[in-house]
Amino acid sequence: MTRRRMRSLRAAARRRVCVVGVLVGLALSGCASGPMPASGPVPPPVGGGLDYQLGGAYDPAAGVDIVVRDSTDEPAAGLYSVCYLNGFQTQPADSQRMLEDSPELILTAGGGPVRDENWPDELLFDTGSAGKRTALAALLLPLLTNCARSGFDAVEIDNLDSYTRSAGLLTAEDNVAFARILVTAAHDVGLAIGQKNAADLAEPLAELFDFAVAEECDRWQECGLYRAAYGDRVLAIEYTDDLRVDFAAVCAVPDRPRSMILRDRDLVVAGAPGYAYERC
């Protein structure tokens, strides 16, 4: 079982989703104006300096080539930019609306919605049937399009491992089937797409995804799984509050991911109390 990053409530609360129609035919209208990218998906530069800015955008340090930001922020000018989306669970601000507008797309058990036990304001999407996966994709397609039109180069889709929190109601196969739809959709709008966590699925999913985003792979000794599947196409983040060994020792591991950083758990902006950033 993989462990996804324990996102801060402050960071989670600031995320929001554009209110859009759910018809697939309207998906390419997006939530923003502007031309679609003319070229096909381009993966992150191998070994590029990484920064992970989900808690808020700020000017990257010298030597940074790749920046991951929330979909509600602008991409980093002149740098390879990855757009964060929550693909397998609701965002806290949208949970009630989803229950009212599309309750059939929320996983339920015992008469109520299934919640992420670590983040109870997030409800699990029901990826358990082809029809529901198609309907969920219609909700996310405009958001992918918005990432592309905003100028991002790639997208990472969070909570691929939601099936591990579904009390057995979902399977890995359900989420992989939905991931296939999202990969195709991302590529169709010119975005590369990264597998987020779920190390146990890295080998089969490397044929679908363009790269991997691995949180705490050293802490949980999963880096080898990502490296075996993706080679140098791994963006790795460790956190200051739960290191397995000193970060210098992490960086000294010969076969570690080449793009590897240390961040504070809340991913606060540079200059804020608690901010931490180191790069191998």
mmCIF file of C-alpha atoms in Angstrom:
data_model
loop_
_atom_site.group_PDB
_atom_site.id
_atom_site.type_symbol
_atom_site.label_atom_id
_atom_site.label_comp_id
_atom_site.label_asym_id
_atom_site.label_seq_id
_atom_site.Cartn_x
_atom_site.Cartn_y
_atom_site.Cartn_z
ATOM 1 C CA MET A 1 0.000 0.000 0.000
ATOM 2 C CA THR A 2 1.381 3.360 -0.949
ATOM 3 C CA ARG A 3 1.123 6.430 1.238
ATOM 4 C CA ARG A 4 0.015 9.633 -0.412
ATOM 5 C CA ARG A 5 1.213 12.945 0.912
ATOM 6 C CA MET A 6 -0.758 14.254 3.891
ATOM 7 C CA ARG A 7 -1.706 17.548 2.292
ATOM 8 C CA SER A 8 -2.263 20.491 4.610
ATOM 9 C CA LEU A 9 -5.847 21.600 5.147
ATOM 10 C CA ARG A 10 -4.750 25.111 4.338
ATOM 11 C CA ALA A 11 -3.396 24.047 0.975
ATOM 12 C CA ALA A 12 -6.393 21.841 0.246
ATOM 13 C CA ALA A 13 -8.911 24.543 1.126
ATOM 14 C CA ARG A 14 -7.460 27.052 -1.310
ATOM 15 C CA ARG A 15 -8.025 24.778 -4.280
ATOM 16 C CA ARG A 16 -11.204 25.197 -6.280
ATOM 17 C CA VAL A 17 -12.664 23.799 -9.467
ATOM 18 C CA CYS A 18 -14.282 25.724 -12.331
ATOM 19 C CA VAL A 19 -18.032 25.177 -12.512
ATOM 20 C CA VAL A 20 -18.583 23.650 -15.942
ATOM 21 C CA GLY A 21 -21.058 21.452 -17.774
ATOM 22 C CA VAL A 22 -20.465 17.749 -17.759
ATOM 23 C CA LEU A 23 -21.209 16.958 -21.379
ATOM 24 C CA VAL A 24 -18.220 15.411 -23.130
ATOM 25 C CA GLY A 25 -19.102 17.353 -26.254
ATOM 26 C CA LEU A 26 -18.516 20.588 -24.359
ATOM 27 C CA ALA A 27 -15.265 19.467 -22.775
ATOM 28 C CA LEU A 28 -13.005 21.381 -25.110
ATOM 29 C CA SER A 29 -14.681 24.666 -24.188
ATOM 30 C CA GLY A 30 -12.651 24.592 -20.959
ATOM 31 C CA CYS A 31 -12.726 27.211 -18.229
ATOM 32 C CA ALA A 32 -10.374 29.689 -19.862
ATOM 33 C CA SER A 33 -9.903 31.343 -23.208
ATOM 34 C CA GLY A 34 -6.815 31.110 -25.361
ATOM 35 C CA PRO A 35 -5.339 28.822 -28.007
ATOM 36 C CA MET A 36 -4.669 25.160 -27.465
ATOM 37 C CA PRO A 37 -1.004 24.078 -27.660
ATOM 38 C CA ALA A 38 0.039 23.173 -31.199
ATOM 39 C CA SER A 39 2.610 20.526 -30.291
ATOM 40 C CA GLY A 40 2.161 17.113 -28.732
ATOM 41 C CA PRO A 41 2.983 16.179 -25.130
ATOM 42 C CA VAL A 42 6.574 16.735 -23.990
ATOM 43 C CA PRO A 43 7.775 15.003 -20.790
ATOM 44 C CA PRO A 44 9.721 16.862 -18.080
ATOM 45 C CA PRO A 45 13.432 17.402 -18.758
ATOM 46 C CA VAL A 46 15.426 14.452 -17.434
ATOM 47 C CA GLY A 47 17.247 15.356 -14.239
ATOM 48 C CA GLY A 48 15.781 18.849 -14.173
ATOM 49 C CA GLY A 49 15.771 20.820 -10.933
ATOM 50 C CA LEU A 50 12.347 20.439 -9.301
ATOM 51 C CA ASP A 51 10.137 22.591 -7.083
ATOM 52 C CA TYR A 52 6.787 21.457 -5.658
ATOM 53 C CA GLN A 53 4.541 24.474 -5.021
ATOM 54 C CA LEU A 54 1.076 23.119 -4.223
ATOM 55 C CA GLY A 55 0.732 25.419 -1.209
ATOM 56 C CA GLY A 56 1.028 28.551 -3.341
ATOM 57 C CA ALA A 57 3.052 29.954 -6.214
ATOM 58 C CA TYR A 58 6.323 31.831 -5.683
ATOM 59 C CA ASP A 59 9.442 32.607 -7.700
ATOM 60 C CA PRO A 60 11.489 29.401 -8.046
ATOM 61 C CA ALA A 61 15.095 29.341 -6.908
ATOM 62 C CA ALA A 62 17.985 29.417 -9.351
ATOM 63 C CA GLY A 63 18.555 26.042 -10.956
ATOM 64 C CA VAL A 64 14.898 25.015 -10.960
ATOM 65 C CA ASP A 65 13.662 23.723 -14.319
ATOM 66 C CA ILE A 66 10.388 21.994 -13.346
ATOM 67 C CA VAL A 67 7.621 23.491 -11.195
ATOM 68 C CA VAL A 68 4.449 21.739 -10.014
ATOM 69 C CA ARG A 69 1.583 24.100 -9.125
ATOM 70 C CA ASP A 70 -2.102 23.808 -8.379
ATOM 71 C CA SER A 71 -4.445 24.190 -11.340
ATOM 72 C CA THR A 72 -5.734 27.460 -9.850
ATOM 73 C CA ASP A 73 -2.276 29.053 -10.108
ATOM 74 C CA GLU A 74 -0.498 30.250 -13.225
ATOM 75 C CA PRO A 75 2.344 28.155 -14.652
ATOM 76 C CA ALA A 76 5.918 29.243 -13.946
ATOM 77 C CA ALA A 77 7.033 31.463 -16.804
ATOM 78 C CA GLY A 78 9.826 29.985 -18.882
ATOM 79 C CA LEU A 79 9.964 26.722 -16.917
ATOM 80 C CA TYR A 80 8.452 23.280 -17.433
ATOM 81 C CA SER A 81 5.166 23.498 -15.539
ATOM 82 C CA VAL A 82 3.032 20.670 -14.163
ATOM 83 C CA CYS A 83 -0.636 21.251 -13.256
ATOM 84 C CA TYR A 84 -2.081 19.510 -10.175
ATOM 85 C CA LEU A 85 -5.599 18.043 -10.336
ATOM 86 C CA ASN A 86 -7.464 15.800 -7.907
ATOM 87 C CA GLY A 87 -8.686 13.092 -10.254
ATOM 88 C CA PHE A 88 -10.141 10.343 -8.075
ATOM 89 C CA GLN A 89 -11.702 12.288 -5.174
ATOM 90 C CA THR A 90 -13.583 15.543 -4.748
ATOM 91 C CA GLN A 91 -11.949 18.740 -3.634
ATOM 92 C CA PRO A 92 -13.339 19.828 -0.223
ATOM 93 C CA ALA A 93 -15.054 22.900 -1.665
ATOM 94 C CA ASP A 94 -16.867 20.781 -4.261
ATOM 95 C CA SER A 95 -18.008 17.839 -2.157
ATOM 96 C CA GLN A 96 -21.457 19.178 -1.286
ATOM 97 C CA ARG A 97 -22.119 20.304 -4.850
ATOM 98 C CA MET A 98 -21.182 16.857 -6.137
ATOM 99 C CA LEU A 99 -23.542 15.218 -3.653
ATOM 100 C CA GLU A 100 -26.352 17.483 -4.825
ATOM 101 C CA ASP A 101 -25.678 17.478 -8.572
ATOM 102 C CA SER A 102 -24.089 14.090 -9.283
ATOM 103 C CA PRO A 103 -24.610 11.792 -6.280
ATOM 104 C CA GLU A 104 -24.428 8.736 -8.529
ATOM 105 C CA LEU A 105 -20.740 9.486 -9.195
ATOM 106 C CA ILE A 106 -19.791 9.388 -5.503
ATOM 107 C CA LEU A 107 -18.892 6.031 -3.973
ATOM 108 C CA THR A 108 -21.357 5.081 -1.225
ATOM 109 C CA ALA A 109 -21.500 2.501 1.542
ATOM 110 C CA GLY A 110 -24.048 2.027 4.313
ATOM 111 C CA GLY A 111 -26.245 4.763 2.904
ATOM 112 C CA GLY A 112 -23.583 7.474 2.905
ATOM 113 C CA PRO A 113 -20.623 8.677 0.849
ATOM 114 C CA VAL A 114 -17.224 7.043 1.298
ATOM 115 C CA ARG A 115 -14.764 9.611 2.628
ATOM 116 C CA ASP A 116 -11.001 9.708 2.693
ATOM 117 C CA GLU A 117 -10.296 8.870 6.326
ATOM 118 C CA ASN A 118 -7.361 11.288 6.407
ATOM 119 C CA TRP A 119 -9.271 14.037 4.606
ATOM 120 C CA PRO A 120 -12.971 13.533 5.432
ATOM 121 C CA ASP A 121 -14.016 16.537 3.349
ATOM 122 C CA GLU A 122 -12.899 14.602 0.258
ATOM 123 C CA LEU A 123 -15.319 12.031 -1.164
ATOM 124 C CA LEU A 124 -14.209 9.125 -3.313
ATOM 125 C CA PHE A 125 -15.371 9.028 -6.911
ATOM 126 C CA ASP A 126 -17.077 5.807 -7.979
ATOM 127 C CA THR A 127 -14.882 4.462 -10.782
ATOM 128 C CA GLY A 128 -16.475 1.026 -10.604
ATOM 129 C CA SER A 129 -18.299 0.971 -13.943
ATOM 130 C CA ALA A 130 -17.616 2.098 -17.494
ATOM 131 C CA GLY A 131 -20.615 4.426 -17.445
ATOM 132 C CA LYS A 132 -19.510 6.180 -14.283
ATOM 133 C CA ARG A 133 -15.950 6.489 -15.541
ATOM 134 C CA THR A 134 -17.253 8.174 -18.689
ATOM 135 C CA ALA A 135 -19.355 10.604 -16.650
ATOM 136 C CA LEU A 136 -16.447 11.397 -14.324
ATOM 137 C CA ALA A 137 -14.203 12.028 -17.306
ATOM 138 C CA ALA A 138 -16.730 14.567 -18.559
ATOM 139 C CA LEU A 139 -16.255 16.481 -15.298
ATOM 140 C CA LEU A 140 -12.468 16.465 -15.552
ATOM 141 C CA LEU A 141 -11.967 17.042 -19.271
ATOM 142 C CA PRO A 142 -12.633 20.804 -19.054
ATOM 143 C CA LEU A 143 -10.125 21.063 -16.205
ATOM 144 C CA LEU A 144 -7.449 19.324 -18.253
ATOM 145 C CA THR A 145 -8.206 21.680 -21.115
ATOM 146 C CA ASN A 146 -7.907 24.644 -18.774
ATOM 147 C CA CYS A 147 -4.454 23.469 -17.650
ATOM 148 C CA ALA A 148 -3.352 23.304 -21.282
ATOM 149 C CA ARG A 149 -4.811 26.688 -22.202
ATOM 150 C CA SER A 150 -3.218 28.271 -19.135
ATOM 151 C CA GLY A 151 0.189 27.238 -20.464
ATOM 152 C CA PHE A 152 1.033 24.165 -18.403
ATOM 153 C CA ASP A 153 3.121 21.461 -20.062
ATOM 154 C CA ALA A 154 1.858 18.501 -18.056
ATOM 155 C CA VAL A 155 -0.608 17.377 -15.412
ATOM 156 C CA GLU A 156 -0.383 15.159 -12.349
ATOM 157 C CA ILE A 157 -3.586 13.414 -11.270
ATOM 158 C CA ASP A 158 -3.832 12.828 -7.518
ATOM 159 C CA ASN A 159 -5.400 9.955 -5.570
ATOM 160 C CA LEU A 160 -4.879 7.188 -8.102
ATOM 161 C CA ASP A 161 -4.675 4.938 -5.038
ATOM 162 C CA SER A 162 -8.198 5.815 -3.817
ATOM 163 C CA TYR A 163 -9.193 2.171 -4.192
ATOM 164 C CA THR A 164 -7.030 1.408 -1.146
ATOM 165 C CA ARG A 165 -9.398 3.620 0.879
ATOM 166 C CA SER A 166 -12.634 2.239 -0.596
ATOM 167 C CA ALA A 167 -13.276 -0.594 1.896
ATOM 168 C CA GLY A 168 -12.976 -3.049 -0.970
ATOM 169 C CA LEU A 169 -15.660 -1.397 -3.101
ATOM 170 C CA LEU A 170 -13.192 -0.362 -5.803
ATOM 171 C CA THR A 171 -10.299 -2.251 -7.342
ATOM 172 C CA ALA A 172 -6.980 -1.220 -8.809
ATOM 173 C CA GLU A 173 -8.399 -2.275 -12.165
ATOM 174 C CA ASP A 174 -11.252 0.237 -11.791
ATOM 175 C CA ASN A 175 -8.859 3.111 -11.225
ATOM 176 C CA VAL A 176 -6.455 1.976 -13.935
ATOM 177 C CA ALA A 177 -9.365 1.911 -16.388
ATOM 178 C CA PHE A 178 -10.237 5.489 -15.425
ATOM 179 C CA ALA A 179 -6.580 6.486 -15.628
ATOM 180 C CA ARG A 180 -6.503 5.253 -19.230
ATOM 181 C CA ILE A 181 -9.304 7.667 -20.090
ATOM 182 C CA LEU A 182 -7.514 10.561 -18.381
ATOM 183 C CA VAL A 183 -4.204 9.788 -20.089
ATOM 184 C CA THR A 184 -5.874 9.876 -23.499
ATOM 185 C CA ALA A 185 -7.690 13.099 -22.620
ATOM 186 C CA ALA A 186 -4.488 14.776 -21.418
ATOM 187 C CA HIS A 187 -2.584 13.763 -24.528
ATOM 188 C CA ASP A 188 -5.422 14.982 -26.733
ATOM 189 C CA VAL A 189 -5.027 18.516 -25.348
ATOM 190 C CA GLY A 190 -1.226 18.416 -25.605
ATOM 191 C CA LEU A 191 -0.364 17.650 -21.972
ATOM 192 C CA ALA A 192 2.072 15.064 -20.717
ATOM 193 C CA ILE A 193 0.634 13.248 -17.699
ATOM 194 C CA GLY A 194 2.312 11.884 -14.588
ATOM 195 C CA GLN A 195 1.412 8.922 -12.415
ATOM 196 C CA LYS A 196 1.015 10.215 -8.857
ATOM 197 C CA ASN A 197 2.138 7.759 -6.172
ATOM 198 C CA ALA A 198 0.696 4.182 -6.183
ATOM 199 C CA ALA A 199 4.156 2.635 -6.525
ATOM 200 C CA ASP A 200 2.761 -0.884 -6.798
ATOM 201 C CA LEU A 201 1.157 0.099 -10.117
ATOM 202 C CA ALA A 202 4.257 1.737 -11.598
ATOM 203 C CA GLU A 203 5.315 -1.168 -13.798
ATOM 204 C CA PRO A 204 2.031 -1.590 -15.716
ATOM 205 C CA LEU A 205 1.215 2.126 -15.756
ATOM 206 C CA ALA A 206 4.559 3.221 -17.197
ATOM 207 C CA GLU A 207 3.171 2.150 -20.571
ATOM 208 C CA LEU A 208 0.411 4.748 -20.156
ATOM 209 C CA PHE A 209 1.894 7.663 -18.227
ATOM 210 C CA ASP A 210 4.775 9.844 -19.376
ATOM 211 C CA PHE A 211 6.481 10.217 -15.985
ATOM 212 C CA ALA A 212 5.896 9.616 -12.280
ATOM 213 C CA VAL A 213 5.498 11.927 -9.288
ATOM 214 C CA ALA A 214 6.632 10.041 -6.196
ATOM 215 C CA GLU A 215 6.124 11.406 -2.702
ATOM 216 C CA GLU A 216 8.267 9.923 0.059
ATOM 217 C CA CYS A 217 9.577 7.084 -2.072
ATOM 218 C CA ASP A 218 12.770 6.964 -0.016
ATOM 219 C CA ARG A 219 10.845 7.062 3.259
ATOM 220 C CA TRP A 220 8.804 4.031 2.216
ATOM 221 C CA GLN A 221 11.614 2.477 0.161
ATOM 222 C CA GLU A 222 9.620 2.608 -3.059
ATOM 223 C CA CYS A 223 12.022 4.592 -5.257
ATOM 224 C CA GLY A 224 13.265 1.416 -6.899
ATOM 225 C CA LEU A 225 9.759 0.558 -8.088
ATOM 226 C CA TYR A 226 9.429 3.895 -9.836
ATOM 227 C CA ARG A 227 12.943 3.794 -11.255
ATOM 228 C CA ALA A 228 12.477 0.273 -12.607
ATOM 229 C CA ALA A 229 9.340 1.374 -14.435
ATOM 230 C CA TYR A 230 10.110 4.967 -15.439
ATOM 231 C CA GLY A 231 13.896 5.178 -15.455
ATOM 232 C CA ASP A 232 14.937 8.806 -15.108
ATOM 233 C CA ARG A 233 11.365 10.078 -15.620
ATOM 234 C CA VAL A 234 10.639 10.356 -11.874
ATOM 235 C CA LEU A 235 9.967 13.548 -9.886
ATOM 236 C CA ALA A 236 10.540 12.731 -6.214
ATOM 237 C CA ILE A 237 9.598 14.704 -3.100
ATOM 238 C CA GLU A 238 10.572 13.886 0.485
ATOM 239 C CA TYR A 239 9.228 15.766 3.524
ATOM 240 C CA THR A 240 11.105 17.223 6.465
ATOM 241 C CA ASP A 241 8.834 15.757 9.147
ATOM 242 C CA ASP A 242 9.251 12.107 8.189
ATOM 243 C CA LEU A 243 12.664 11.373 6.702
ATOM 244 C CA ARG A 244 14.004 7.822 6.865
ATOM 245 C CA VAL A 245 17.583 9.132 7.024
ATOM 246 C CA ASP A 246 19.251 12.521 6.708
ATOM 247 C CA PHE A 247 18.467 14.130 3.347
ATOM 248 C CA ALA A 248 22.155 14.248 2.458
ATOM 249 C CA ALA A 249 22.182 10.468 2.797
ATOM 250 C CA VAL A 250 19.091 10.246 0.605
ATOM 251 C CA CYS A 251 20.869 12.239 -2.077
ATOM 252 C CA ALA A 252 23.938 10.009 -1.810
ATOM 253 C CA VAL A 253 22.011 6.894 -2.878
ATOM 254 C CA PRO A 254 23.448 6.076 -6.334
ATOM 255 C CA ASP A 255 20.185 5.015 -8.004
ATOM 256 C CA ARG A 256 17.881 7.634 -6.469
ATOM 257 C CA PRO A 257 15.557 9.588 -8.776
ATOM 258 C CA ARG A 258 17.574 12.304 -10.480
ATOM 259 C CA SER A 259 14.974 15.021 -9.833
ATOM 260 C CA MET A 260 14.620 14.832 -6.048
ATOM 261 C CA ILE A 261 13.851 17.489 -3.450
ATOM 262 C CA LEU A 262 13.033 17.996 0.221
ATOM 263 C CA ARG A 263 10.013 20.126 1.153
ATOM 264 C CA ASP A 264 8.077 21.112 4.254
ATOM 265 C CA ARG A 265 4.880 19.095 4.696
ATOM 266 C CA ASP A 266 2.536 22.059 4.212
ATOM 267 C CA LEU A 267 4.350 23.231 1.070
ATOM 268 C CA VAL A 268 4.194 26.849 2.204
ATOM 269 C CA VAL A 269 5.495 29.622 -0.010
ATOM 270 C CA ALA A 270 9.096 30.781 0.158
ATOM 271 C CA GLY A 271 9.670 33.153 3.066
ATOM 272 C CA ALA A 272 6.727 31.875 5.111
ATOM 273 C CA PRO A 273 7.287 30.317 8.553
ATOM 274 C CA GLY A 274 8.151 26.651 8.194
ATOM 275 C CA TYR A 275 9.283 26.872 4.584
ATOM 276 C CA ALA A 276 11.904 24.302 3.650
ATOM 277 C CA TYR A 277 13.459 23.442 0.321
ATOM 278 C CA GLU A 278 16.556 21.464 -0.594
ATOM 279 C CA ARG A 279 17.547 19.843 -3.844
ATOM 280 C CA CYS A 280 19.868 16.911 -4.435
#
